[in-house]
Coordinates of C-alpha atoms in Angstrom, one line a residue:
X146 CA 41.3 -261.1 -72.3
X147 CA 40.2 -261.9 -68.9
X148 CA 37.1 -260.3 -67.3
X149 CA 37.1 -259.1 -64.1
X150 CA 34.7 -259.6 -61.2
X151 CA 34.1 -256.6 -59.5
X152 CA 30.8 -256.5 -57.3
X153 CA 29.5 -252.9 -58.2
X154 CA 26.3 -253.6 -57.4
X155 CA 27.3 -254.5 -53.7
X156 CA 28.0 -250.6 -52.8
X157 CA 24.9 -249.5 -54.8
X158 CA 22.8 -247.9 -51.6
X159 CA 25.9 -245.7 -50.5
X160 CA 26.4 -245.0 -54.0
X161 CA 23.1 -243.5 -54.1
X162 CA 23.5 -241.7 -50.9
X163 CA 26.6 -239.8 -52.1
X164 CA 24.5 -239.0 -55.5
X165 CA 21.6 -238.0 -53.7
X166 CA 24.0 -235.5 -51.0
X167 CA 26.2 -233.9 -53.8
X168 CA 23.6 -233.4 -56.1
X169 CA 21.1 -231.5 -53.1
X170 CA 25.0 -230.0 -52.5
X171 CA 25.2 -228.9 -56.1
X172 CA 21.1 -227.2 -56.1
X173 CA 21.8 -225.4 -53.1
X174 CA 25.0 -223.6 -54.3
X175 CA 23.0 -223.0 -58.0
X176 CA 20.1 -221.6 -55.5
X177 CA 21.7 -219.7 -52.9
X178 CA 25.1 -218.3 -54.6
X179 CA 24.1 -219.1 -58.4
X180 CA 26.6 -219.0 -61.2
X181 CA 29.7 -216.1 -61.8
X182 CA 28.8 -215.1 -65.5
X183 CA 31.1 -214.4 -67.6
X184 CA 31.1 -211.3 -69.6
X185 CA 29.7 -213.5 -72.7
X186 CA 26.2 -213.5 -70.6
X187 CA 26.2 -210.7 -68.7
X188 CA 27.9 -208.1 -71.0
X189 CA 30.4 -205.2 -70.3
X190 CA 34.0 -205.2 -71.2
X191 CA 36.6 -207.1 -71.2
X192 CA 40.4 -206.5 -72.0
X193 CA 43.6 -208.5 -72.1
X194 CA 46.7 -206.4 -70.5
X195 CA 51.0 -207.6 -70.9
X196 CA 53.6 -205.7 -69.1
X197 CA 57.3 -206.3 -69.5
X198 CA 57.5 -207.7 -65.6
X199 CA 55.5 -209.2 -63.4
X200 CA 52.2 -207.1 -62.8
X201 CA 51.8 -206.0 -59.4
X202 CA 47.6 -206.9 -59.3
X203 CA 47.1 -204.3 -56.0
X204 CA 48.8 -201.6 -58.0
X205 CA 46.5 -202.3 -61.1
X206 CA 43.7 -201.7 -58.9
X207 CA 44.5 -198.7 -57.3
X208 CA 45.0 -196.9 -60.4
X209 CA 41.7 -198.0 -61.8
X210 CA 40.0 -196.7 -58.6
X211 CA 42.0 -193.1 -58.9
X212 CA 40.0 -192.8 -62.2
X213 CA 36.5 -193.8 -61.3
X214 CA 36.8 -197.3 -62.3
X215 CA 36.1 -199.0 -58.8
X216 CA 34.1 -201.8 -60.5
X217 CA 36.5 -203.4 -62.4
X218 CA 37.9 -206.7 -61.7
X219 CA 41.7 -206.9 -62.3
X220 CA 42.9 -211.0 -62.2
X221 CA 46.2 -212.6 -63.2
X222 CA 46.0 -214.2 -67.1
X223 CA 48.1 -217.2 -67.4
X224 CA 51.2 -216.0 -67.3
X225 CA 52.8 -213.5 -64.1
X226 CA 53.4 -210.4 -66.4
X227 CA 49.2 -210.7 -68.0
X228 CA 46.3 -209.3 -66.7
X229 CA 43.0 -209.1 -67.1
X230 CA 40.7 -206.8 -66.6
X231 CA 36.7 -206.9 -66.7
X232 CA 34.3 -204.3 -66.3
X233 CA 30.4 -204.7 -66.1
X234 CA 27.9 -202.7 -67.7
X235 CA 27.5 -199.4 -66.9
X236 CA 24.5 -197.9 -65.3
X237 CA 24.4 -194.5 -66.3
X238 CA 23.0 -193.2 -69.9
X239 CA 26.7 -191.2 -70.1
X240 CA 28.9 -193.9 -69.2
X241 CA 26.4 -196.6 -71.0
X242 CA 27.3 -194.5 -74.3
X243 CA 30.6 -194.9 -73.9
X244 CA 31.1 -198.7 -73.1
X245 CA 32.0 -199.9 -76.9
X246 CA 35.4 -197.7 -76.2
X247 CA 35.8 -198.6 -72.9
X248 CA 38.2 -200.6 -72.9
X249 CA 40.5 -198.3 -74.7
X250 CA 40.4 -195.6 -72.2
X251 CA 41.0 -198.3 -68.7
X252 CA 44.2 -199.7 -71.2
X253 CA 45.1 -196.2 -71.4
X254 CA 44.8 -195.7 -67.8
X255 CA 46.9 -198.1 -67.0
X256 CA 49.7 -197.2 -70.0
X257 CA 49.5 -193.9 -68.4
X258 CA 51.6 -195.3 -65.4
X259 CA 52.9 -198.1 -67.0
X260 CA 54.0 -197.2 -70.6
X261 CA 55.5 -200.7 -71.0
X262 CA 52.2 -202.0 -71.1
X263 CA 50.8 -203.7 -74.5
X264 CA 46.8 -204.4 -75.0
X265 CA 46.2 -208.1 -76.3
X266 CA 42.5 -208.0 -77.0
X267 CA 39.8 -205.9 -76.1
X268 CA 36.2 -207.4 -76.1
X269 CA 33.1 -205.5 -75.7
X270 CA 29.3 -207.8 -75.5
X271 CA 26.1 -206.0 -74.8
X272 CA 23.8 -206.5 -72.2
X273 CA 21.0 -207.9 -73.9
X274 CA 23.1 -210.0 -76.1
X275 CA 24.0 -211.3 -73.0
X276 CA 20.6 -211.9 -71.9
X277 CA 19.9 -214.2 -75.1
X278 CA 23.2 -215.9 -75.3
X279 CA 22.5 -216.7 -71.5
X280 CA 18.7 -218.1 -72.2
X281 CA 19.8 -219.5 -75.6
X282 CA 21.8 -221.8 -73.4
X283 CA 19.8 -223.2 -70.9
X284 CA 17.6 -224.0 -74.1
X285 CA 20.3 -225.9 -75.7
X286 CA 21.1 -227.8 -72.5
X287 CA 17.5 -228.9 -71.9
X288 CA 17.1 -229.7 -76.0
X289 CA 20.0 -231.8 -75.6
X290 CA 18.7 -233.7 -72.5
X291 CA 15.2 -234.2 -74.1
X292 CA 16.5 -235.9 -77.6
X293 CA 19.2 -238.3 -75.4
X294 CA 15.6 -239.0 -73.9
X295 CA 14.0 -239.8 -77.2
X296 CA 17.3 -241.6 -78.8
X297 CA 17.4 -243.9 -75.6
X298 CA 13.7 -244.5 -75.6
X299 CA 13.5 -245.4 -79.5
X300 CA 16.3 -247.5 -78.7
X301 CA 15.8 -249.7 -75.6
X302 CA 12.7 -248.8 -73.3
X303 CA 11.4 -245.9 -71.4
X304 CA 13.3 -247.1 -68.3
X305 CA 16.6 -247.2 -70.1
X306 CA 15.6 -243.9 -71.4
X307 CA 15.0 -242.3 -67.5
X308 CA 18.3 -244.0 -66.2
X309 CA 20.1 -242.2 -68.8
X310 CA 18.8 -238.6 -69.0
X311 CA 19.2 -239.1 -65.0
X312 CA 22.7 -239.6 -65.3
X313 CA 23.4 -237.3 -68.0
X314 CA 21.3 -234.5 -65.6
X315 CA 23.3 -235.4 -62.6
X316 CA 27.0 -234.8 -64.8
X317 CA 25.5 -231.2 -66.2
X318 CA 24.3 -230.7 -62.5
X319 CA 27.8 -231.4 -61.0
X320 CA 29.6 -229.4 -63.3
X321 CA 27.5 -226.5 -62.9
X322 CA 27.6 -226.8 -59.2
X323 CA 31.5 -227.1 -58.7
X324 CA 31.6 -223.8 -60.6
X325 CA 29.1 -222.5 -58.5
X326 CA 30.6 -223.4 -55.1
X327 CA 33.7 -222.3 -55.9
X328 CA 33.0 -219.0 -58.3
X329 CA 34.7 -220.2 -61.1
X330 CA 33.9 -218.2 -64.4
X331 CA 30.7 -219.7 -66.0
X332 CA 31.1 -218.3 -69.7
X333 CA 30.2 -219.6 -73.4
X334 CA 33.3 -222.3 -73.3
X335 CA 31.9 -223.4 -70.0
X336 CA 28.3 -224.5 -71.6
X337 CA 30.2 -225.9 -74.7
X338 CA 32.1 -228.6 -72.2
X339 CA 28.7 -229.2 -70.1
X340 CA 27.2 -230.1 -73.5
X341 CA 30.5 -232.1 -74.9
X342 CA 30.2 -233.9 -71.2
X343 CA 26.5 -235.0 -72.1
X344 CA 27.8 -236.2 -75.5
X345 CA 31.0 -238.1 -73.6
X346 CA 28.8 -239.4 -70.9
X347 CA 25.4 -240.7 -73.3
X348 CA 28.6 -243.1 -75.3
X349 CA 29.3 -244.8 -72.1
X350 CA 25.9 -245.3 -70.6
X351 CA 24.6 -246.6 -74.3
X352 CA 27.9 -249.0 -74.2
X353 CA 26.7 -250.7 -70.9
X354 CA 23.0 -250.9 -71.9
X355 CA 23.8 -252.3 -75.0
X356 CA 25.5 -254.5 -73.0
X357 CA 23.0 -255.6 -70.4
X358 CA 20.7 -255.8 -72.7
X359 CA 22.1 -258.6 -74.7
X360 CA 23.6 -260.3 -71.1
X361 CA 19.6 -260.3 -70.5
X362 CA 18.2 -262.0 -73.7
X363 CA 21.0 -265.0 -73.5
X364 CA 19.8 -265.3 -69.6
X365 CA 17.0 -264.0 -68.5
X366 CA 16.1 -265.6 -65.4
X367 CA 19.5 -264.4 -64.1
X368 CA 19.1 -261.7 -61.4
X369 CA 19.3 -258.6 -62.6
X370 CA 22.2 -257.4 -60.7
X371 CA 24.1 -260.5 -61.5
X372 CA 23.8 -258.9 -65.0
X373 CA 24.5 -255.4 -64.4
X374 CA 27.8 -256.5 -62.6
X375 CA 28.7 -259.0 -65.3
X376 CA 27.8 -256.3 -68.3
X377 CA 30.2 -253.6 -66.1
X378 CA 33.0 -255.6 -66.1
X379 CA 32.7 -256.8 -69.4
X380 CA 32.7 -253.3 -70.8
X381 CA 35.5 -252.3 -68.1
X382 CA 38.4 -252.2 -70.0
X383 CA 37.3 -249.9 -72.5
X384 CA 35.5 -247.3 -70.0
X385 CA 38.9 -247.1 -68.6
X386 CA 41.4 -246.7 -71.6
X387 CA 38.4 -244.4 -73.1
X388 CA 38.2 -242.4 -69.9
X389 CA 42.6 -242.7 -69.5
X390 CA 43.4 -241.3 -73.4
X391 CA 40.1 -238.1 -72.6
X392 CA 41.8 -237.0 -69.8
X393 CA 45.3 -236.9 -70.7
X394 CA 44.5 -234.5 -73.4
X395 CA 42.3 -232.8 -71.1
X396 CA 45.0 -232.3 -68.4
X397 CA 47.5 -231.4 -71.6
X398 CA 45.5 -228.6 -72.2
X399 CA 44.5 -227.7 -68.2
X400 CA 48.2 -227.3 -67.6
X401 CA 49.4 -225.7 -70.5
X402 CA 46.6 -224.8 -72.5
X403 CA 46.4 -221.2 -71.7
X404 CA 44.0 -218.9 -70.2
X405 CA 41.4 -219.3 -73.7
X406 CA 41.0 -223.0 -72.5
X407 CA 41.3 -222.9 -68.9
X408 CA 38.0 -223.5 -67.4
X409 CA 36.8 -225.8 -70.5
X410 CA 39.5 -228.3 -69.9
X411 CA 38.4 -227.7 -65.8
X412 CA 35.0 -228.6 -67.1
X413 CA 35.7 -231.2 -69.2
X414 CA 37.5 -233.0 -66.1
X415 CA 35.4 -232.5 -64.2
X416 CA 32.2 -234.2 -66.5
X417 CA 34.6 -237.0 -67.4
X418 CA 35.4 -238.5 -64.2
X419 CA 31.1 -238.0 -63.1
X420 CA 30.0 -239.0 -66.3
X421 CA 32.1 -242.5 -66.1
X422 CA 30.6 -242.6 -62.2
X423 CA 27.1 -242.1 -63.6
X424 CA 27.3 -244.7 -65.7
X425 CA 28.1 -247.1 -63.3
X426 CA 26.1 -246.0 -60.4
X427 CA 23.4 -244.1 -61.0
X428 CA 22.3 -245.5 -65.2
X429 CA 23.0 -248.8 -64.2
X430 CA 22.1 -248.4 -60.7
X431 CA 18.6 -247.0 -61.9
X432 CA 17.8 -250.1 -63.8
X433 CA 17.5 -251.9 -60.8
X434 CA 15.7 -249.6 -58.9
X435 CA 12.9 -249.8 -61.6
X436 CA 13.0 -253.5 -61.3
X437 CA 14.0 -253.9 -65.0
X438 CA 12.8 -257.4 -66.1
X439 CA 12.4 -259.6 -69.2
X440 CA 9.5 -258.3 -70.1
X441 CA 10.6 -254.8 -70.7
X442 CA 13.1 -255.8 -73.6
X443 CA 12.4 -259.3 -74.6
X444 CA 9.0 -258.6 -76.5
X445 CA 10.6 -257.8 -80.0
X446 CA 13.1 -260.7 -79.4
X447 CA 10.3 -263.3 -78.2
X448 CA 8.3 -262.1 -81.7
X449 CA 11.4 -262.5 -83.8
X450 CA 12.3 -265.9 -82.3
X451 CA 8.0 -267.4 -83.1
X452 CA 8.4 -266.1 -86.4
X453 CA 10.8 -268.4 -87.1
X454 CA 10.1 -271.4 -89.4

């Protein structure tokens, strides 16, 4: 099969600009608006609502606010006829009490004027659980990061090792930060797909060092983004048909997945198409902004090569 010859490394400075902008896009909507929790990290109830027509959302809402229930969030579910409906913790000691059978009572609210209506699932998640599933999180992305730090590092060298956990921060960044912007949901199938998109984006990035690393050894007086461009197109093929088959299950399940797997597929696409970019253009583009030479690889090589007879 025939390589290409794409120069990547010829667009590598406006490639860094666009990094550098969306990710300082991406911390200032994490700082300023922050993330819309789902109910799986900031408790309250949640319930799951099917009427025998199309549900009339305004309606919904007016009921809830006729009995007292002003603060909770009625949105369409999947279908035109589903609803859900989300209510955070409650403040007070009497209502607080009462929130494991919340849910029952808005359902019966709404049953009350609309006695077609059937309850699908009812959810109820503490406050504090929230709290730890919420911390327990951010722990597991920042584990995560660290030992892709350690397996590159024991692998190659420390500057393959920064390249990669820079990339891999910049995907989990992105992904965070379009949900931000756009106050998407940010629940516990959310962080599963930023941590799947760390695992999806690490195979790649390991693919194209492995490769550069052994364009290197057989030349390594060749300029080093002679290499880089040479080791991207080499690997080309399979980043796309590996990126091509991900996302066509991905969009399978975005389109007619359901509600349940919405947002993960939405996060999954997302981290797929940044995670093959990050690769490219900020792993690869990272090696030669550390000047990555022979000497930072070819040491074991040289020493197997002398011990020869």
């Amino acid at each position: 099969m025939a390589t290409s010859n794409i120069k990547f490394m010829k667009v590598r400075r406006p490639a860094y600009m666009f990094s550098i902008l969306l990710t300082i896009a991406c911390i200032a909507s994490l700082m300023f608006k922050g993330l819309s929790f789902g109910l799986d990290f900031t408790g309250g109830t949640l319930i799951n609502i099917e009427f025998s027509k199309d549900a009339n959302l305004e309606e919904i809402r007016s009921w809830l606010m006729e009995d007292e229930y002003e603060s909770a969030v009625v949105q369409q579910f999947g279908r035109s006829n589903e609803v859900v409906v989300r209510i955070p913790p409650q403040k007070n000691n009497a209502q607080a009490a009462s929130d494991t059978n919340l849910g029952q009572q808005v359902f019966q609210a709404i049953q009350t004027r609309a006695p077609d209506a059937q309850l699908q699932r009812n959810d109820f998640i503490g406050p504090q659980m929230g709290e730890e599933l919420k911390y327990e999180g951010a722990l597991a992305m920042f584990v995560g990061l660290l030992l892709m730090m350690v397996y590159i590092g024991f692998r190659f060298k420390f500057k393959f090792a920064f390249a990669g956990v820079v990339a891999l921060f910049h995907d989990a960044l992105v992904v965070l930060g379009v949900f931000s912007l756009f106050e998407l949901p940010f629940d516990q199938t959310v962080l599963a797909a930023v941590l799947a998109v760390i695992g999806y984006s690490i195979n790649d990035t390991i693919v194209i060092f492995d490769r550069i690393r052994e364009n290197f050894i057989a030349d390594p007086e060749q300029d080093i983004g002679d290499i880089i461009d040479l080791s991207l197109n080499q690997t080309l093929f399979r980043t796309i048909m590996l990126s091509t088959t991900v996302l066509l299950v991905l969009f399978a399940l975005f389109f007619v997945g359901g509600e349940a797997v919405y947002f993960f597929a939405l996060a999954l696409i997302i981290g797929t198409f940044f995670g093959t970019y990050s690769s490219v253009y900020i792993a690869s583009n990272l090696l030669m902004t550390q000047k990555l030479s022979k000497d930072d690889f070819m040491d074991k090589e040289s020493a197997a090569i002398d011990d020869l007879p």
